[in-house]
Coordinates of C-alpha atoms in Angstrom, one line a residue:
M1348 CA 5.6 -20.6 -1.9
Q1349 CA 7.8 -22.0 -4.6
E1350 CA 6.2 -25.7 -5.4
R1351 CA 3.8 -23.7 -7.2
L1352 CA 6.7 -23.8 -9.4
S1353 CA 8.8 -25.8 -11.8
A1354 CA 12.3 -24.7 -11.6
P1355 CA 14.2 -24.4 -15.2
R1356 CA 16.5 -25.5 -16.5
S1357 CA 18.6 -21.9 -17.4
F1358 CA 17.7 -18.6 -18.7
G1359 CA 18.6 -20.3 -22.8
G1360 CA 21.4 -17.4 -23.3
N1361 CA 20.4 -14.3 -21.3
R1362 CA 23.1 -14.5 -19.0
I1363 CA 22.5 -11.2 -17.8
T1364 CA 18.9 -12.0 -16.4
G1365 CA 20.0 -15.1 -15.3
F1366 CA 22.1 -13.6 -12.6
F1367 CA 20.0 -11.7 -11.6
V1368 CA 17.1 -13.9 -11.0
G1369 CA 19.6 -16.3 -9.7
L1370 CA 21.9 -13.7 -7.0
A1371 CA 18.3 -12.8 -5.5
E1372 CA 17.0 -16.6 -5.8
R1373 CA 19.8 -17.7 -3.9
Y1374 CA 20.9 -15.1 -1.3
L1375 CA 17.4 -13.1 -1.0
P1376 CA 15.8 -13.8 2.1
D1377 CA 12.7 -14.2 3.9
A1378 CA 10.7 -10.7 3.4
Y1379 CA 10.6 -11.1 7.2
L1380 CA 14.3 -11.7 7.6
F1381 CA 14.9 -9.3 5.1
A1382 CA 13.1 -6.6 7.6
V1383 CA 15.1 -8.1 10.4
V1384 CA 18.1 -6.9 8.4
L1385 CA 16.6 -3.6 7.8
T1386 CA 15.6 -3.6 11.3
L1387 CA 19.5 -4.3 12.9
I1388 CA 21.0 -1.6 10.1
A1389 CA 18.8 0.6 10.8
G1390 CA 19.1 0.3 14.8
L1391 CA 23.5 0.6 13.8
L1392 CA 22.8 3.2 11.7
T1393 CA 20.3 5.5 14.7
A1394 CA 23.3 4.7 16.9
I1395 CA 26.3 5.3 15.3
F1396 CA 24.8 9.4 13.5
V1397 CA 21.9 9.9 16.6
T1398 CA 22.3 8.3 19.6
V1399 CA 24.3 5.4 21.7
D1400 CA 21.3 5.0 24.1
I1401 CA 20.5 1.5 24.0
F1402 CA 17.1 2.4 26.2
V1403 CA 16.3 5.7 23.9
L1404 CA 16.8 3.1 20.8
V1405 CA 14.5 0.3 21.8
E1406 CA 11.7 2.7 23.0
A1407 CA 12.0 4.5 19.3
W1408 CA 12.1 1.4 17.9
Y1409 CA 8.9 -0.2 20.0
D1410 CA 6.7 2.4 20.0
G1411 CA 7.6 2.9 16.4
L1412 CA 5.8 -1.0 16.6
W1413 CA 2.5 0.0 16.9
N1414 CA 2.7 3.7 15.1
I1415 CA 2.4 2.3 11.7
L1416 CA -1.1 -0.4 13.1
T1417 CA -3.4 2.4 10.9
F1418 CA -2.1 1.7 8.4
A1419 CA -1.7 -2.3 8.4
L1420 CA -5.0 -2.8 8.6
Q1421 CA -5.9 -0.4 5.8
M1422 CA -3.0 -2.3 3.3
A1423 CA -5.1 -5.3 4.4
L1424 CA -8.8 -3.9 4.6
I1425 CA -7.7 -2.8 0.7
L1426 CA -5.8 -5.7 0.6
L1427 CA -8.9 -8.3 1.0
T1428 CA -11.6 -6.3 0.0
G1429 CA -10.1 -5.9 -3.8
Y1430 CA -9.4 -9.4 -3.6
T1431 CA -13.2 -10.0 -2.7
V1432 CA -14.9 -7.4 -5.6
A1433 CA -12.5 -9.7 -8.2
R1434 CA -13.2 -13.3 -6.3
S1435 CA -17.2 -12.0 -7.2
R1436 CA -19.0 -13.7 -10.5
P1437 CA -19.5 -11.1 -12.1
V1438 CA -16.4 -9.5 -12.7
S1439 CA -14.6 -13.3 -12.0
R1440 CA -15.8 -14.0 -15.9
F1441 CA -15.2 -10.4 -16.7
L1442 CA -11.1 -11.5 -15.1
D1443 CA -11.2 -14.5 -16.7
W1444 CA -12.5 -13.3 -20.8
L1445 CA -10.1 -10.3 -20.7
A1446 CA -6.9 -12.7 -19.7
S1447 CA -8.0 -14.8 -22.6
K1448 CA -7.1 -12.0 -25.1
P1449 CA -2.9 -12.5 -24.7
Q1450 CA -2.2 -15.3 -27.6
N1451 CA 1.3 -16.0 -26.0
Q1452 CA 4.0 -14.8 -23.3
A1453 CA 5.7 -11.4 -25.0
Q1454 CA 2.0 -10.8 -25.2
A1455 CA 0.8 -11.7 -21.6
L1456 CA 3.7 -9.5 -20.6
A1457 CA 2.2 -6.6 -22.6
F1458 CA -0.8 -6.6 -21.4
I1459 CA -0.1 -6.7 -17.7
I1460 CA 2.4 -3.7 -17.3
V1461 CA -0.1 -1.7 -19.2
V1462 CA -3.1 -2.4 -17.7
S1463 CA -1.4 -3.0 -13.9
S1464 CA -0.4 0.6 -14.7
I1465 CA -2.7 1.9 -15.6
A1466 CA -4.9 0.9 -13.1
S1467 CA -1.5 2.2 -10.2
L1468 CA -2.1 6.2 -11.9
I1469 CA -6.1 5.4 -10.7
N1470 CA -5.3 4.2 -7.9
W1471 CA -2.3 2.4 -5.7
G1472 CA -4.5 -0.4 -3.9
F1473 CA -6.1 -0.8 -7.3
G1474 CA -3.4 -0.9 -9.1
L1475 CA -1.9 -3.3 -6.7
V1476 CA -5.4 -6.3 -6.8
V1477 CA -5.2 -5.7 -10.7
A1478 CA -1.8 -7.3 -10.6
A1479 CA -2.4 -10.0 -9.1
I1480 CA -5.7 -11.5 -10.2
M1481 CA -4.9 -10.7 -14.1
A1482 CA -1.0 -12.9 -12.9
R1483 CA -3.4 -15.7 -11.3
Y1484 CA -6.1 -15.1 -14.6
I1485 CA -3.8 -14.9 -17.5
G1486 CA -1.5 -18.0 -15.6
K1487 CA -4.4 -20.3 -15.6
R1488 CA -4.5 -19.4 -19.2
L1489 CA -1.5 -20.0 -21.0
E1490 CA 0.4 -23.3 -20.5
N1491 CA 3.6 -21.7 -21.7
V1492 CA 4.5 -18.3 -19.4
D1493 CA 6.8 -18.4 -17.0
Y1494 CA 4.3 -16.9 -14.1
A1495 CA 7.0 -15.2 -12.4
I1496 CA 8.1 -13.0 -15.1
L1497 CA 4.0 -12.6 -15.2
V1498 CA 4.0 -11.6 -12.0
S1499 CA 6.8 -9.7 -11.9
A1500 CA 5.5 -7.7 -14.4
G1501 CA 2.7 -7.1 -13.2
Y1502 CA 4.4 -5.6 -9.6
A1503 CA 6.4 -3.4 -12.4
G1504 CA 3.4 -1.2 -13.3
F1505 CA 2.7 -0.5 -9.8
I1506 CA 6.3 1.4 -10.3
V1507 CA 4.2 4.8 -11.4
W1508 CA 1.6 5.0 -8.5
A1509 CA 3.8 8.3 -7.2
S1510 CA 2.6 9.7 -9.7
G1511 CA -1.2 8.9 -10.0
L1512 CA -4.4 10.2 -8.7
S1513 CA -3.1 8.4 -5.4
S1514 CA -0.1 9.9 -4.3
S1515 CA 0.5 10.5 -0.7
I1516 CA 3.6 13.0 -1.6
A1517 CA 1.0 14.9 -4.4
L1518 CA -2.3 14.5 -2.0
A1519 CA -0.4 15.5 1.5
V1520 CA 0.9 18.4 -0.1
S1521 CA -1.9 19.3 -1.9
T1522 CA -4.7 20.0 1.0
P1523 CA -4.6 23.0 2.6
G1524 CA -3.8 22.4 6.7
S1525 CA -2.6 19.1 6.8
E1526 CA -0.4 17.4 9.2
A1527 CA 1.8 16.1 6.1
N1528 CA 1.8 19.7 4.6
I1529 CA 5.0 20.4 5.3
T1530 CA 5.6 22.5 2.1
Q1531 CA 2.5 24.6 3.6
Q1532 CA 4.2 25.2 6.7
V1533 CA 7.6 26.3 5.4
T1534 CA 6.5 27.9 2.1
G1535 CA 2.6 29.2 3.0
Q1536 CA 2.1 27.4 -0.5
V1537 CA -0.4 24.5 -1.6
L1538 CA 0.4 22.0 -4.6
D1539 CA -2.9 21.8 -6.3
F1540 CA -2.4 18.6 -9.1
G1541 CA -1.4 21.1 -11.6
R1542 CA 1.6 21.4 -10.2
T1543 CA 3.3 18.1 -9.3
I1544 CA 1.0 14.8 -10.7
L1545 CA -0.2 17.2 -14.0
T1546 CA 2.3 18.8 -15.0
W1547 CA 4.9 18.3 -18.0
W1548 CA 7.7 16.9 -16.1
N1549 CA 5.7 14.2 -14.5
I1550 CA 3.2 13.0 -17.3
I1551 CA 6.5 12.5 -20.0
P1552 CA 8.5 9.4 -17.1
V1553 CA 5.4 8.1 -17.4
V1554 CA 4.6 7.7 -20.0
L1555 CA 8.5 6.6 -21.3
I1556 CA 8.3 4.2 -18.6
V1557 CA 5.7 2.0 -19.4
A1558 CA 6.5 2.3 -23.1
S1559 CA 9.7 1.2 -21.8
L1560 CA 9.0 -1.6 -19.2
V1561 CA 7.2 -3.6 -22.8
P1562 CA 10.5 -4.2 -24.4
L1563 CA 12.9 -4.5 -21.8
Y1564 CA 9.8 -7.3 -20.4
W1565 CA 10.7 -9.1 -23.9
W1566 CA 14.5 -8.8 -23.8
M1567 CA 14.6 -11.1 -19.7
M1568 CA 11.5 -13.5 -20.9
P1569 CA 12.5 -17.0 -21.8
K1570 CA 12.5 -18.0 -24.8
R1571 CA 12.1 -21.2 -24.3
P1572 CA 9.2 -23.3 -23.2
E1573 CA 11.9 -25.7 -20.8
H1574 CA 13.6 -22.3 -19.7
M1575 CA 10.4 -21.2 -18.3
R1576 CA 9.4 -21.1 -14.3
K1577 CA 5.3 -22.6 -14.9
V1578 CA 2.6 -22.2 -12.2
D1579 CA 0.4 -25.3 -12.1
R1580 CA -2.0 -24.2 -13.7
G1581 CA -4.5 -26.7 -11.6
L1582 CA -3.6 -26.1 -8.6
L1583 CA -4.3 -22.0 -9.3
A1584 CA -8.2 -23.0 -10.6
R1585 CA -9.0 -25.1 -8.1
E1586 CA -8.0 -23.0 -5.4
D1587 CA -10.9 -20.3 -7.3
E1588 CA -13.5 -23.3 -7.6
Q1589 CA -12.9 -23.9 -4.1
A1590 CA -13.8 -20.5 -2.7
G1591 CA -15.9 -19.7 -4.8
R1592 CA -18.6 -22.2 -3.8
V1593 CA -21.3 -22.0 -1.6
E1594 CA -23.6 -23.5 0.6
T1595 CA -26.5 -23.0 3.0
P1596 CA -28.8 -25.2 4.3
D1597 CA -32.2 -24.4 4.2
T1598 CA -33.2 -22.9 7.8
P1599 CA -34.1 -19.7 8.9
A1600 CA -29.9 -19.1 9.9
G1601 CA -29.3 -20.2 6.1
K1602 CA -32.5 -17.8 4.9
L1603 CA -31.2 -14.9 6.7
E1604 CA -27.0 -15.7 5.7
R1605 CA -28.4 -15.8 2.0
F1606 CA -30.7 -12.1 3.0
W1607 CA -29.5 -10.4 -0.1
P1608 CA -31.4 -6.8 1.1
L1609 CA -28.3 -7.0 4.5
N1610 CA -25.7 -6.3 1.4
L1611 CA -27.9 -3.7 -0.2
A1612 CA -28.2 -1.3 3.5
I1613 CA -24.5 -1.6 3.9
A1614 CA -23.4 -0.9 0.3
G1615 CA -26.3 1.9 -0.4
A1616 CA -25.6 3.5 3.5
I1617 CA -21.2 4.1 1.7
F1618 CA -23.2 5.4 -2.1
L1619 CA -25.2 7.6 -0.4
Y1620 CA -21.9 9.4 2.5
F1621 CA -20.1 9.8 -0.4
G1622 CA -22.8 11.7 -2.1
H1623 CA -23.6 13.8 0.1
Q1624 CA -19.7 14.8 0.4
L1625 CA -19.5 14.6 -3.2
A1626 CA -23.1 17.3 -3.2
T1627 CA -20.6 19.1 -0.8
G1628 CA -17.6 19.6 -1.8
E1629 CA -16.0 17.4 1.0
F1630 CA -15.2 14.1 -0.4
V1631 CA -11.9 13.0 -0.4
F1632 CA -10.4 9.9 -2.0
D1633 CA -8.3 8.4 0.2
F1634 CA -7.3 5.0 1.8
N1635 CA -10.2 4.8 3.9
A1636 CA -12.2 5.9 0.6
V1637 CA -10.7 3.0 -1.6
I1638 CA -12.0 0.4 1.4
A1639 CA -15.3 1.6 1.8
L1640 CA -15.5 1.8 -2.4
F1641 CA -14.7 -2.6 -2.5
L1642 CA -16.6 -2.7 0.5
A1643 CA -19.8 -1.7 -0.7
V1644 CA -19.2 -2.6 -4.6
G1645 CA -18.3 -6.6 -3.5
L1646 CA -21.1 -6.6 -1.4
I1647 CA -24.0 -5.7 -4.7
L1648 CA -21.3 -7.8 -6.7
H1649 CA -21.9 -11.4 -4.3
W1650 CA -25.2 -10.2 -3.4
T1651 CA -25.9 -12.4 -0.5
P1652 CA -24.0 -12.0 2.7
I1653 CA -22.2 -15.9 3.0
S1654 CA -20.8 -15.2 -0.4
Y1655 CA -18.5 -12.1 0.4
V1656 CA -17.9 -13.2 3.8
R1657 CA -17.1 -16.3 2.3
S1658 CA -15.3 -14.9 -0.7
F1659 CA -13.7 -13.0 2.3
T1660 CA -11.9 -15.1 4.6
G1661 CA -11.2 -17.5 1.7
S1662 CA -8.9 -14.3 0.5
A1663 CA -7.6 -13.4 4.2
G1664 CA -4.2 -15.9 3.6
A1665 CA -3.3 -13.4 1.3
M1666 CA -2.5 -11.4 4.6
G1667 CA -0.7 -13.5 6.7
P1668 CA 2.5 -13.0 5.1
I1669 CA 1.9 -8.8 5.9
A1670 CA 0.5 -8.8 9.2
L1671 CA 4.2 -10.9 10.7
Q1672 CA 6.2 -7.5 8.6
Y1673 CA 4.6 -4.6 9.1
P1674 CA 4.3 -3.9 12.5
L1675 CA 8.8 -4.2 11.5
Y1676 CA 8.8 -1.5 9.1
G1677 CA 6.8 0.4 11.7
G1678 CA 10.0 -0.4 13.9
I1679 CA 12.2 1.1 11.0
Q1680 CA 10.5 3.9 10.8
G1681 CA 10.3 5.4 14.7
L1682 CA 14.4 4.3 14.6
M1683 CA 14.9 7.1 11.0
V1684 CA 12.9 9.9 12.5
L1685 CA 14.2 9.4 15.8
T1686 CA 15.4 12.7 16.7
V1687 CA 18.4 13.8 19.3
G1688 CA 19.5 17.3 19.4
G1689 CA 18.7 18.4 16.3
T1690 CA 19.5 15.1 14.4
S1691 CA 18.3 12.5 12.9
L1692 CA 19.3 9.8 11.1
A1693 CA 16.7 10.4 7.3
G1694 CA 17.9 13.9 8.2
T1695 CA 21.9 12.5 8.1
I1696 CA 21.2 10.7 4.2
A1697 CA 19.0 13.6 3.5
D1698 CA 21.7 16.3 4.2
W1699 CA 24.5 13.9 2.6
F1700 CA 23.9 14.6 -0.4
L1701 CA 21.6 18.4 -0.3
A1702 CA 26.0 18.8 1.1
F1703 CA 27.2 19.1 -3.1
S1704 CA 23.1 19.9 -4.6
N1705 CA 22.6 23.2 -6.1
E1706 CA 19.9 24.9 -8.1
Y1707 CA 19.8 22.7 -10.8
T1708 CA 21.3 19.4 -9.1
F1709 CA 19.0 19.9 -5.7
A1710 CA 16.5 17.8 -7.3
F1711 CA 18.5 15.3 -8.6
W1712 CA 19.3 14.4 -5.3
T1713 CA 16.5 14.9 -4.0
F1714 CA 15.9 11.5 -6.1
V1715 CA 18.5 10.0 -5.4
S1716 CA 18.3 10.5 -1.4
S1717 CA 14.9 9.2 -1.5
N1718 CA 15.2 6.1 -3.0
V1719 CA 18.1 5.1 0.3
I1720 CA 15.4 6.6 2.2
S1721 CA 13.1 4.6 1.0
L1722 CA 14.5 1.5 1.8
F1723 CA 13.9 1.7 4.9
I1724 CA 10.8 3.6 4.9
P1725 CA 8.5 2.1 2.2
S1726 CA 5.3 3.7 3.4
G1727 CA 5.0 7.5 0.7
G1728 CA 2.8 9.5 3.7
G1729 CA 5.0 8.8 6.4
H1730 CA 9.0 9.2 4.0
W1731 CA 7.3 12.2 3.4
V1732 CA 7.2 13.4 6.2
V1733 CA 11.0 12.0 7.3
Q1734 CA 12.5 13.2 4.1
G1735 CA 10.3 17.0 3.6
P1736 CA 11.2 19.0 6.6
V1737 CA 14.6 18.5 5.2
M1738 CA 14.0 19.2 1.7
V1739 CA 11.8 21.9 1.4
P1740 CA 13.5 24.6 3.9
A1741 CA 17.0 23.5 0.6
A1742 CA 14.6 23.9 -2.1
E1743 CA 13.0 27.2 -1.0
Q1744 CA 16.2 28.6 0.2
L1745 CA 18.1 27.5 -3.1
G1746 CA 14.9 29.0 -5.1
V1747 CA 13.9 25.0 -6.8
D1748 CA 10.0 24.6 -7.2
Q1749 CA 8.8 23.0 -4.7
G1750 CA 6.7 21.3 -7.1
L1751 CA 9.2 19.5 -8.4
T1752 CA 11.2 18.8 -5.3
A1753 CA 7.4 16.8 -3.7
M1754 CA 7.0 15.2 -6.4
A1755 CA 11.7 13.8 -6.5
V1756 CA 10.7 12.2 -3.4
A1757 CA 7.5 11.2 -4.8
W1758 CA 9.3 9.5 -7.0
G1759 CA 12.2 7.8 -5.8
E1760 CA 10.1 6.0 -3.6
G1761 CA 8.2 4.6 -6.3
T1762 CA 11.5 3.3 -8.1
A1763 CA 12.7 1.5 -4.8
N1764 CA 9.5 -0.5 -4.1
M1765 CA 11.5 -2.6 -6.8
V1766 CA 13.6 -3.5 -4.8
Q1767 CA 11.5 -3.1 -1.2
P1768 CA 9.7 -5.9 -0.2
F1769 CA 6.8 -4.1 1.0
W1770 CA 5.1 -3.4 -1.4
A1771 CA 5.5 -6.6 -3.1
L1772 CA 3.3 -8.9 -0.2
P1773 CA 0.7 -8.1 -1.2
I1774 CA 0.6 -9.0 -5.2
L1775 CA 3.1 -12.2 -3.8
G1776 CA 0.3 -13.8 -1.0
I1777 CA -2.4 -13.3 -3.5
V1778 CA 0.2 -15.2 -6.6
G1779 CA 1.3 -17.4 -4.3
L1780 CA 4.4 -16.5 -4.8
G1781 CA 7.4 -15.9 -2.6
I1782 CA 10.1 -12.3 -2.4
R1783 CA 13.3 -14.4 -4.5
D1784 CA 10.5 -15.6 -7.4
I1785 CA 10.5 -12.0 -8.6
M1786 CA 12.6 -9.4 -7.1
G1787 CA 15.9 -10.3 -9.5
Y1788 CA 14.0 -9.2 -12.1
G1789 CA 12.9 -5.8 -8.9
V1790 CA 16.5 -4.6 -10.5
F1791 CA 16.1 -4.4 -14.2
T1792 CA 13.3 -2.3 -13.2
L1793 CA 14.8 -0.1 -11.1
G1794 CA 17.4 0.7 -13.1
L1795 CA 15.6 1.6 -16.6
S1796 CA 12.9 4.2 -14.4
F1797 CA 15.5 4.8 -11.6
A1798 CA 17.5 6.2 -15.2
I1799 CA 14.2 7.7 -16.7
Y1800 CA 12.9 9.6 -13.1
G1801 CA 16.6 10.7 -12.7
A1802 CA 16.8 12.4 -16.5
F1803 CA 13.9 14.7 -15.8
T1804 CA 15.4 16.4 -12.5
L1805 CA 18.1 17.7 -14.1
I1806 CA 15.8 18.6 -17.5
A1807 CA 12.8 20.0 -15.1
P1808 CA 14.4 22.4 -13.4
F1809 CA 15.8 24.9 -16.7
F1810 CA 11.9 25.8 -17.5
L1811 CA 10.8 26.0 -14.0

């Protein structure tokens, strides 16, 4: 919502930053229209390289619209349950205290980058929620801070999620018998974390990227208050205050709404299930587990059922723009995986890069092709199902380490996110900004992370 920000007069002499931010503001359409344009491009490319049968194309697109609904609902619930936890009184007070630590814009940018990076390495959904909430709280606290670059810095920390514990691709190749474990299906290998996210060639670039993002954002930030796009701090405060109000009548219905044992019963059942799964060694920290954990913790922190319900429904407005776009990305994925005569658009794109790869450059070109494919298929798991069947056999033939191959695809997924609105939508829904406000800064984040991850795809093969 553009009205939240005051318009900047200039970028204080930083013409490079001003150029890209201005370019995004002037030419980048709403995120929904971005998805529509990508749909048309995917449809045209599929017609050129796969089939010109319009009915086959439309059928693949239409089927894809609904194949993403489970994932879309998971995303919505991770966002809403996580945001509801943050709106509880104990967490709200803690976050407010945490947000009081940065005393100026430079400290705020460094703080939010590090915090959101750590949260994203733990879990991608957690990272998105933490980045958005911290941006809101810091925005309410600091007067002289550019709210748009603050939100962008929080989103920049998300770039390392694919190198963390919830990496969709790392989880897929480490799960025996999984339909998404393309590596096991082709080579018989099950790759544990010791061959993917816990390797030196994954840990070092993560550290370098996070450490480099801080000076990058210091360089990009506006230096003078009149150059900053400031948020209406009173508006944020009023929204949070209204969300925290809970009033119920002293009637039988009102007493039931305040009957806290109901919250404990639901939360207790979830924790009992988790405990049993841990005891039997069957616990998997997947999307559903994250939702259940946020739900249980939120119920306890809000204490009464009506407090939780009203906080949850008050947060639901953040899902509006997201719900409209997710089906379109499902349709794009349907076009990308449409296979006619053994040919698909995703496979064709991957083959272009494989044509000039060898054992030392294969991982790099896998990473580059992953960046391209991620623009059309921003879902990490869905992306691997599309690109994995092409890359895994080629890596086997060239003698390239399968762990590096999987992570090269994962890294490309993470870097492309910086100019792909799909993953930014949950954050934008919480902070109340549009994609134009942050995407210009994302170009620089993409360039930095592309250079570092790309370098390690070229270095690592000499040691594996």
